[in-house]
Amino acid sequence: MTEPQSDYRRPPGPDEPVSLGIDAVTLDTLLSLQREYGDMVSMRTANGRLAYFVNDAVEVRRILARRHSKYHKGPGFERVKMLLGNGLIVSDGDVWRRSRTMIQPAFSRQNVHRLTTVMVECTDRRAAKWAEAAADSETLNITEETCDFALELILISIFGDDYENRILTAGDNPFAFLSRDSTRDLSVVMKVRRLRELLLSIIEDRRAATGSQHFDFLSMYLEATDKQGKRFSDKELLDELMTLIVAGFETSANTLNWVWHLVAKHPDVEAKLIEEAQRVLPNVSAVSAENLAAMEYTQQTLEEALRLYPPVWLFTRRSHAADELEDFDVPPGTDIYLAPYVLHRTDHYWPEPEVFDPDRFVLADKPKKDRPYFPFSLGPRRCLGEYFSFLEMKVHLGLLLPRFRMQLVDDAEPELELAINLRSAEDIHVRPAIR
Ligand code: HEM
């Protein structure tokens, strides 16, 4: 570890070492550091590293965008490596650049538009189940429902027909534990190993089946080549598929979970969403890229939900080259903590930050360049699935909200679970009724 010299210009901060992880205690620590020292704080971590907590809008953008080449992924990412190997989210440098260049075309708007039929199909399956629950006066676990929706959607988007023919036939959905089990213990390691075996056999069959006509992420990943014309190896492909599954469902599922909760608490917002959905998506055949783009109020509502509950609430970087932020030095080896959750609720950027108000995101008033809003990160490592996730969430809400009124079983504010993803600590239950 690089031990920085003492004459570096550092932001203010505590003298005693600070323990930082990705958990609820860390959020309390960051909030109290911000209160005491402001938007740039330096400290020693419990293991002796120099760390900066950066909560300044301009400097966050500088780190993630303009100066991104001086930073790699930071502490905490080793925990996700177990699931994701060296896939896009955890890789750095040339490995990351090669994969990103190979994968990015799969996420073109044109390709994502072709997946809207799958989004409708997965939404319809929820509607059928919810209609039954409403008829039988049963409650629904909306946290599980949104997880199942987003997981099924990403799996069909990746594997196409192989989802039904190969994955579901392998027993109960072998990916289901990803949405149920937040622990990352040994039993999860075993399940992940079995999953990779299953995925490998699907990959091998796809490679062998020449001339097959698929349109899904797997076929696009199999065809992708780097500058030398080389394709992904099996190991690289497995890492990228696991990355896509994990990155692609929990974040959207959590956002939808919060949206159902927020909407149930804000009838005025609910009424506007329904009016828009009925006008723009009067029936399933109206689902098109153009119409989804026209759902401006739904877009604002989603952006506001992501401001209050950014699924990736905290992330980290580590400098590998010297940098400067404001008037401070960043020696190589400095850990950087960036917390969308804190920045999105800092009142000098967001007046009355605790209030849920989709009108903050009115188009004419779109976030200014220096306004700190980064639920999808910023710069070259910005989320690849942002457009996909907005479309899936708009299809889901646009088709389901006008059909179902959801009453919360418990009116209390859900506690937060602050792990790698921000979730509601307890599942949210609702009583559905047909409108
Ligand atoms: C509300 C939904 C989502 C949110 C809030 C979100 C957020 C993020 C964030 C913050 C990062 C960057 C993390 C970092 O740099 O440390 C990221 C990366 C990524 N996301 Fe998303 N994501 C969402 C949905 C999706 C979906 C649906 C997909 C795939 C279909 C996806 C695929 C990815 C990938 C592949 C990366 C890695 C990009 C790279 O490092 O080059 N995400 N996401």
XYZ file of C-alpha atoms and ligand atoms in Angstrom:
478
model
C 0.000 0.000 0.000
C 1.244 3.489 -0.819
C 1.754 5.513 2.335
C 1.092 9.131 1.322
C 3.490 11.819 2.469
C 2.268 14.104 5.206
C 2.686 17.331 3.231
C -0.193 16.530 0.923
C -2.948 19.131 1.005
C -5.905 17.241 2.393
C -9.496 18.177 3.101
C -10.455 18.443 6.777
C -11.433 15.295 8.624
C -11.199 13.332 11.845
C -7.826 12.329 13.364
C -8.960 8.927 14.564
C -9.393 6.046 12.053
C -12.849 5.551 10.588
C -14.450 2.209 9.811
C -16.163 2.186 6.393
C -18.012 -0.620 4.656
C -21.165 -0.825 2.564
C -23.757 -0.926 5.326
C -26.118 1.168 7.433
C -23.411 2.146 9.948
C -21.362 3.547 7.079
C -24.281 5.762 6.023
C -24.519 7.197 9.556
C -20.761 7.734 9.576
C -20.804 9.528 6.213
C -23.719 11.743 7.271
C -22.002 12.782 10.480
C -18.720 13.434 8.636
C -20.611 15.607 6.178
C -22.283 17.534 9.027
C -18.999 18.120 10.795
C -16.529 18.715 7.949
C -18.557 19.597 4.825
C -18.564 18.193 1.318
C -14.922 17.085 1.133
C -13.641 14.959 4.000
C -10.364 13.079 4.422
C -9.709 10.283 6.889
C -7.723 7.155 7.610
C -9.713 3.958 7.352
C -9.484 1.218 9.992
C -6.879 -0.581 7.842
C -4.735 2.528 7.529
C -5.650 3.686 4.020
C -6.174 7.298 3.125
C -9.811 7.823 2.117
C -11.804 10.828 0.872
C -15.548 11.155 1.110
C -16.522 13.415 -1.786
C -19.976 14.947 -1.662
C -19.286 17.957 -3.885
C -21.232 17.993 -7.159
C -18.389 19.312 -9.325
C -15.751 17.006 -7.855
C -17.963 13.921 -8.145
C -18.392 14.649 -11.839
C -14.663 15.254 -12.213
C -13.799 11.877 -10.662
C -16.369 9.894 -12.642
C -16.129 11.672 -15.969
C -13.237 13.968 -16.840
C -10.567 12.323 -14.671
C -11.972 8.805 -14.729
C -8.732 7.412 -16.183
C -6.955 8.156 -12.889
C -9.332 5.932 -10.923
C -10.132 2.251 -10.715
C -12.952 0.549 -8.855
C -12.422 0.772 -5.093
C -13.079 -1.202 -1.920
C -16.256 -3.277 -1.672
C -16.102 -4.586 -5.222
C -14.177 -7.667 -4.070
C -17.437 -8.788 -2.438
C -19.238 -8.900 -5.748
C -16.373 -10.611 -7.563
C -17.571 -13.930 -6.188
C -20.709 -13.597 -8.287
C -19.441 -11.621 -11.221
C -15.874 -12.823 -11.756
C -14.116 -10.175 -13.821
C -17.221 -8.975 -15.679
C -17.842 -5.412 -16.775
C -18.862 -4.002 -13.388
C -15.713 -5.115 -11.570
C -13.045 -5.093 -14.290
C -10.723 -2.148 -14.887
C -8.275 -0.756 -17.444
C -7.779 -2.572 -20.744
C -9.895 -5.595 -19.764
C -12.849 -3.317 -18.999
C -12.315 -1.192 -22.145
C -12.243 -4.255 -24.415
C -15.413 -5.731 -22.864
C -17.267 -2.424 -22.878
C -16.456 -1.881 -26.563
C -17.646 -5.381 -27.399
C -20.841 -5.194 -25.365
C -21.990 -1.616 -25.880
C -23.568 -2.206 -29.341
C -25.951 -4.772 -27.800
C -27.464 -1.894 -25.801
C -28.187 0.372 -28.771
C -31.648 1.923 -28.625
C -32.666 -0.065 -31.675
C -31.815 -3.355 -29.945
C -33.504 -2.353 -26.697
C -36.660 -1.408 -28.652
C -36.827 -4.963 -29.987
C -37.072 -6.180 -26.400
C -40.220 -4.190 -25.562
C -42.342 -7.199 -26.596
C -40.641 -9.206 -23.827
C -41.309 -6.342 -21.397
C -45.019 -6.490 -22.291
C -45.075 -10.286 -21.982
C -43.543 -10.193 -18.487
C -45.921 -7.409 -17.437
C -48.915 -9.426 -18.673
C -47.870 -12.372 -16.545
C -47.891 -10.137 -13.454
C -51.285 -8.726 -14.446
C -52.790 -12.225 -14.657
C -51.487 -13.118 -11.214
C -52.545 -9.824 -9.673
C -56.052 -10.096 -11.138
C -56.424 -13.484 -9.440
C -55.178 -12.077 -6.143
C -57.645 -9.179 -6.431
C -60.544 -11.552 -7.212
C -59.649 -13.707 -4.204
C -59.092 -10.660 -1.923
C -55.523 -11.780 -1.308
C -52.578 -9.544 -0.559
C -49.468 -9.355 -2.756
C -45.844 -9.126 -1.774
C -44.948 -6.321 -4.172
C -41.231 -6.624 -3.341
C -41.260 -10.216 -4.563
C -43.474 -9.354 -7.508
C -41.177 -6.637 -8.807
C -38.178 -8.951 -8.319
C -39.856 -11.759 -10.235
C -40.855 -9.353 -12.988
C -37.375 -7.903 -13.453
C -35.580 -11.247 -13.095
C -37.789 -12.989 -15.628
C -37.411 -10.066 -18.007
C -33.632 -9.999 -17.919
C -33.414 -13.788 -18.257
C -35.666 -13.866 -21.333
C -33.810 -10.855 -22.759
C -30.549 -12.754 -22.396
C -31.531 -16.313 -23.210
C -34.661 -15.995 -25.362
C -36.366 -19.383 -25.774
C -33.614 -21.089 -23.798
C -35.109 -19.502 -20.674
C -38.182 -21.677 -20.944
C -36.572 -24.686 -22.613
C -33.345 -24.950 -20.666
C -33.511 -22.836 -17.516
C -37.021 -23.454 -16.251
C -36.770 -27.144 -17.099
C -33.709 -27.375 -14.850
C -36.119 -27.312 -11.879
C -37.448 -24.239 -10.110
C -35.949 -21.133 -11.642
C -32.333 -21.696 -10.563
C -31.768 -17.933 -10.561
C -34.550 -17.260 -8.073
C -32.173 -17.280 -5.115
C -30.559 -14.146 -6.507
C -33.721 -12.227 -5.747
C -34.459 -13.884 -2.422
C -31.093 -14.318 -0.810
C -29.105 -11.241 0.090
C -26.403 -13.238 1.846
C -23.298 -14.073 -0.080
C -22.296 -17.182 1.871
C -21.016 -20.638 0.957
C -24.402 -22.015 -0.100
C -24.602 -19.136 -2.557
C -21.158 -20.054 -3.890
C -22.423 -23.561 -4.594
C -25.558 -22.277 -6.281
C -23.500 -19.896 -8.401
C -21.244 -22.772 -9.421
C -24.234 -24.833 -10.552
C -25.613 -21.861 -12.426
C -22.366 -21.371 -14.291
C -22.427 -25.042 -15.309
C -25.932 -24.622 -16.677
C -24.975 -21.433 -18.520
C -21.911 -23.090 -19.966
C -23.966 -25.912 -21.435
C -26.345 -23.369 -23.010
C -23.366 -21.473 -24.436
C -21.842 -24.664 -25.865
C -25.102 -25.628 -27.549
C -25.525 -22.156 -28.992
C -21.984 -22.209 -30.365
C -22.618 -25.623 -31.925
C -25.953 -24.643 -33.502
C -24.723 -22.812 -36.584
C -27.217 -20.708 -38.456
C -29.684 -20.504 -35.558
C -31.814 -17.363 -35.473
C -31.950 -15.809 -32.043
C -32.416 -12.223 -30.992
C -31.247 -11.923 -27.428
C -28.255 -10.627 -25.465
C -26.565 -14.034 -25.509
C -26.516 -14.182 -29.301
C -25.170 -10.614 -29.455
C -22.465 -11.388 -26.879
C -21.511 -14.566 -28.795
C -21.080 -12.566 -32.004
C -19.195 -9.650 -30.409
C -15.555 -9.230 -31.476
C -12.727 -7.046 -30.238
C -10.370 -4.941 -32.396
C -8.339 -8.033 -33.230
C -11.482 -9.879 -34.296
C -11.375 -12.126 -31.186
C -14.547 -13.252 -29.463
C -15.189 -13.725 -25.733
C -13.790 -16.926 -24.209
C -16.232 -19.144 -22.288
C -14.963 -17.807 -18.958
C -15.307 -14.173 -20.108
C -18.764 -14.855 -21.454
C -19.893 -16.471 -18.205
C -18.637 -13.489 -16.205
C -20.404 -11.053 -18.513
C -23.674 -13.002 -18.409
C -23.651 -13.191 -14.609
C -22.887 -9.453 -14.547
C -25.798 -8.694 -16.819
C -28.207 -10.779 -14.745
C -27.162 -9.321 -11.401
C -26.795 -5.712 -12.640
C -29.929 -5.969 -14.701
C -32.647 -7.073 -12.351
C -32.129 -6.046 -8.741
C -31.714 -2.352 -9.463
C -34.888 -2.054 -11.552
C -36.795 -4.348 -9.187
C -35.874 -2.212 -6.187
C -36.827 0.979 -7.976
C -40.246 -0.423 -8.896
C -40.709 -1.640 -5.335
C -40.192 1.926 -4.071
C -42.377 3.404 -6.806
C -45.355 1.229 -5.835
C -44.880 2.306 -2.244
C -44.521 6.002 -3.111
C -47.487 5.976 -5.467
C -49.709 4.327 -2.872
C -48.798 7.185 -0.523
C -49.266 9.987 -3.080
C -52.700 9.814 -4.749
C -52.051 13.077 -6.629
C -49.013 11.544 -8.351
C -50.916 8.312 -8.929
C -53.755 10.184 -10.678
C -51.351 11.950 -13.038
C -49.538 8.705 -13.859
C -52.809 6.970 -14.659
C -54.018 9.846 -16.818
C -50.769 9.724 -18.799
C -50.790 5.933 -19.129
C -54.406 5.860 -20.336
C -53.715 8.603 -22.851
C -50.399 7.282 -24.211
C -50.791 3.512 -23.771
C -54.538 2.887 -24.127
C -53.826 -0.762 -24.957
C -50.935 -3.190 -25.261
C -50.504 -2.601 -28.980
C -49.774 1.078 -28.270
C -46.489 0.099 -26.586
C -43.839 1.554 -28.881
C -40.568 3.373 -28.412
C -42.220 6.639 -29.428
C -45.095 6.316 -26.987
C -42.825 5.258 -24.152
C -40.707 8.346 -24.822
C -43.862 10.448 -24.561
C -44.504 9.271 -20.975
C -42.829 12.312 -19.494
C -44.543 12.347 -16.134
C -43.739 8.664 -15.595
C -40.124 9.458 -16.474
C -40.077 12.268 -13.897
C -41.608 10.008 -11.263
C -38.984 7.338 -11.871
C -36.183 9.903 -11.726
C -37.542 11.257 -8.453
C -37.835 7.735 -6.994
C -34.217 7.128 -8.030
C -33.195 10.373 -6.356
C -34.691 9.305 -3.034
C -33.783 5.622 -3.301
C -30.792 5.168 -5.609
C -30.298 1.371 -5.725
C -26.529 1.839 -5.957
C -26.503 4.148 -2.968
C -22.741 4.107 -2.363
C -19.818 3.311 -4.599
C -16.110 3.601 -4.486
C -13.029 4.300 -6.540
C -9.286 4.059 -5.844
C -6.849 6.497 -7.450
C -3.922 4.893 -9.263
C -2.392 8.180 -10.429
C -1.994 11.461 -8.547
C -4.916 13.861 -8.922
C -6.163 17.163 -7.514
C -9.673 17.919 -6.334
C -10.461 21.530 -5.446
C -7.270 22.640 -3.729
C -6.512 19.187 -2.378
C -4.121 16.476 -3.495
C -5.229 12.955 -4.174
C -2.180 10.721 -3.821
C -2.161 7.404 -5.689
C -3.863 4.704 -3.636
C -6.516 6.985 -2.113
C -9.936 5.402 -1.625
C -12.834 7.580 -2.750
C -16.347 7.187 -1.375
C -19.225 8.570 -3.464
C -22.752 8.329 -2.113
C -25.661 9.132 -4.436
C -27.977 8.617 -1.457
C -26.265 11.408 0.510
C -25.812 13.800 -2.394
C -29.390 13.343 -3.584
C -30.594 14.360 -0.132
C -28.219 17.268 0.497
C -30.424 20.319 0.977
C -28.192 22.935 -0.629
C -28.618 21.008 -3.875
C -32.154 19.710 -3.383
C -34.498 21.962 -1.362
C -36.653 19.948 1.051
C -34.833 16.804 -0.022
C -37.077 14.375 1.883
C -40.176 15.438 -0.070
C -41.223 13.190 -2.972
C -41.961 15.575 -5.833
C -41.710 14.366 -9.457
C -42.059 17.980 -10.627
C -38.409 18.540 -9.711
C -37.636 16.734 -12.949
C -39.866 18.717 -15.315
C -38.139 18.585 -18.695
C -37.608 22.324 -19.046
C -35.884 22.234 -15.704
C -33.744 19.146 -16.428
C -30.890 18.623 -13.975
C -28.222 21.212 -14.643
C -24.728 20.115 -15.425
C -23.553 20.654 -11.892
C -26.628 19.309 -10.176
C -25.641 16.173 -8.320
C -27.795 13.409 -9.653
C -26.074 10.176 -10.500
C -28.164 7.062 -9.823
C -26.618 5.503 -12.952
C -23.140 6.919 -12.280
C -21.564 9.314 -14.801
C -18.861 9.267 -17.439
C -17.502 6.326 -19.432
C -18.512 3.759 -16.802
C -22.062 4.983 -16.651
C -24.658 2.205 -16.485
C -25.172 0.428 -19.792
C -28.720 -0.593 -18.933
C -30.149 2.856 -18.158
C -32.338 3.073 -21.257
C -33.420 -0.567 -20.946
C -34.426 -0.009 -17.322
C -36.497 3.117 -18.039
C -38.364 1.303 -20.798
C -39.068 -1.759 -18.676
C -40.271 0.371 -15.751
C -42.500 2.477 -18.029
C -44.070 -0.603 -19.616
C -44.629 -2.126 -16.169
C -46.196 0.986 -14.642
C -47.973 2.132 -17.795
C -49.839 -1.158 -18.169
C -50.368 -2.077 -14.518
C -51.165 1.187 -12.734
C -54.375 1.930 -14.670
C -55.599 -1.607 -13.913
C -54.730 -2.032 -10.244
C -55.208 0.146 -7.215
C -52.714 -0.896 -4.538
C -53.427 -0.233 -0.913
C -50.521 -0.616 1.488
C -51.074 -3.277 4.135
C -48.771 -1.359 6.462
C -48.656 2.422 6.202
C -45.368 2.828 8.058
C -42.253 4.077 6.252
C -40.141 1.018 5.392
C -36.729 0.818 6.994
C -33.782 0.777 4.609
C -31.507 -2.172 4.001
C -28.215 -0.631 2.963
C -26.204 -3.420 1.381
C -24.659 -3.469 -2.098
C -28.124 -2.448 -3.216
C -30.508 -0.227 -1.291
C -33.706 -2.158 -0.583
C -36.632 -1.977 1.781
C -35.564 -3.893 4.892
C -38.919 -5.657 5.026
C -40.920 -6.747 2.002
C -43.779 -4.403 1.113
C -47.260 -5.935 1.007
C -50.254 -4.474 -0.803
C -53.936 -5.223 -1.264
C -54.723 -5.113 -5.011
C -58.102 -4.047 -6.355
C -59.218 -3.849 -9.974
C -60.005 -0.252 -10.951
C -32.775 1.429 -12.047
C -31.946 0.621 -12.663
C -30.440 0.701 -12.609
C -29.599 1.470 -11.850
C -29.974 2.513 -10.812
C -28.242 1.135 -12.233
C -27.104 1.715 -11.701
C -25.809 1.454 -12.122
C -24.620 2.098 -11.612
C -24.604 3.167 -10.517
C -23.557 1.584 -12.263
C -22.099 1.987 -12.081
C -21.481 1.419 -10.843
C -20.049 1.886 -10.689
O -19.474 2.472 -11.599
O -19.463 1.623 -9.664
C -24.064 0.605 -13.211
C -23.286 -0.126 -14.063
C -23.769 -1.069 -14.928
N -25.103 -1.400 -15.141
Fe -26.694 -0.564 -14.251
N -28.293 0.165 -13.195
C -29.610 -0.132 -13.461
C -30.094 -1.050 -14.374
C -29.325 -1.810 -15.201
C -29.853 -2.752 -16.168
C -31.335 -3.016 -16.418
C -28.770 -3.311 -16.791
C -28.732 -4.351 -17.876
C -29.743 -4.683 -18.640
C -27.564 -2.719 -16.210
C -26.277 -3.022 -16.579
C -25.152 -2.398 -16.079
C -23.800 -2.723 -16.520
C -23.417 -3.775 -17.559
C -22.937 -1.873 -15.800
C -21.412 -1.810 -15.901
C -20.972 -0.695 -16.811
C -19.459 -0.524 -16.870
O -18.785 -0.593 -15.840
O -18.972 -0.285 -17.969
N -27.948 -1.815 -15.256
N -25.454 0.536 -13.099
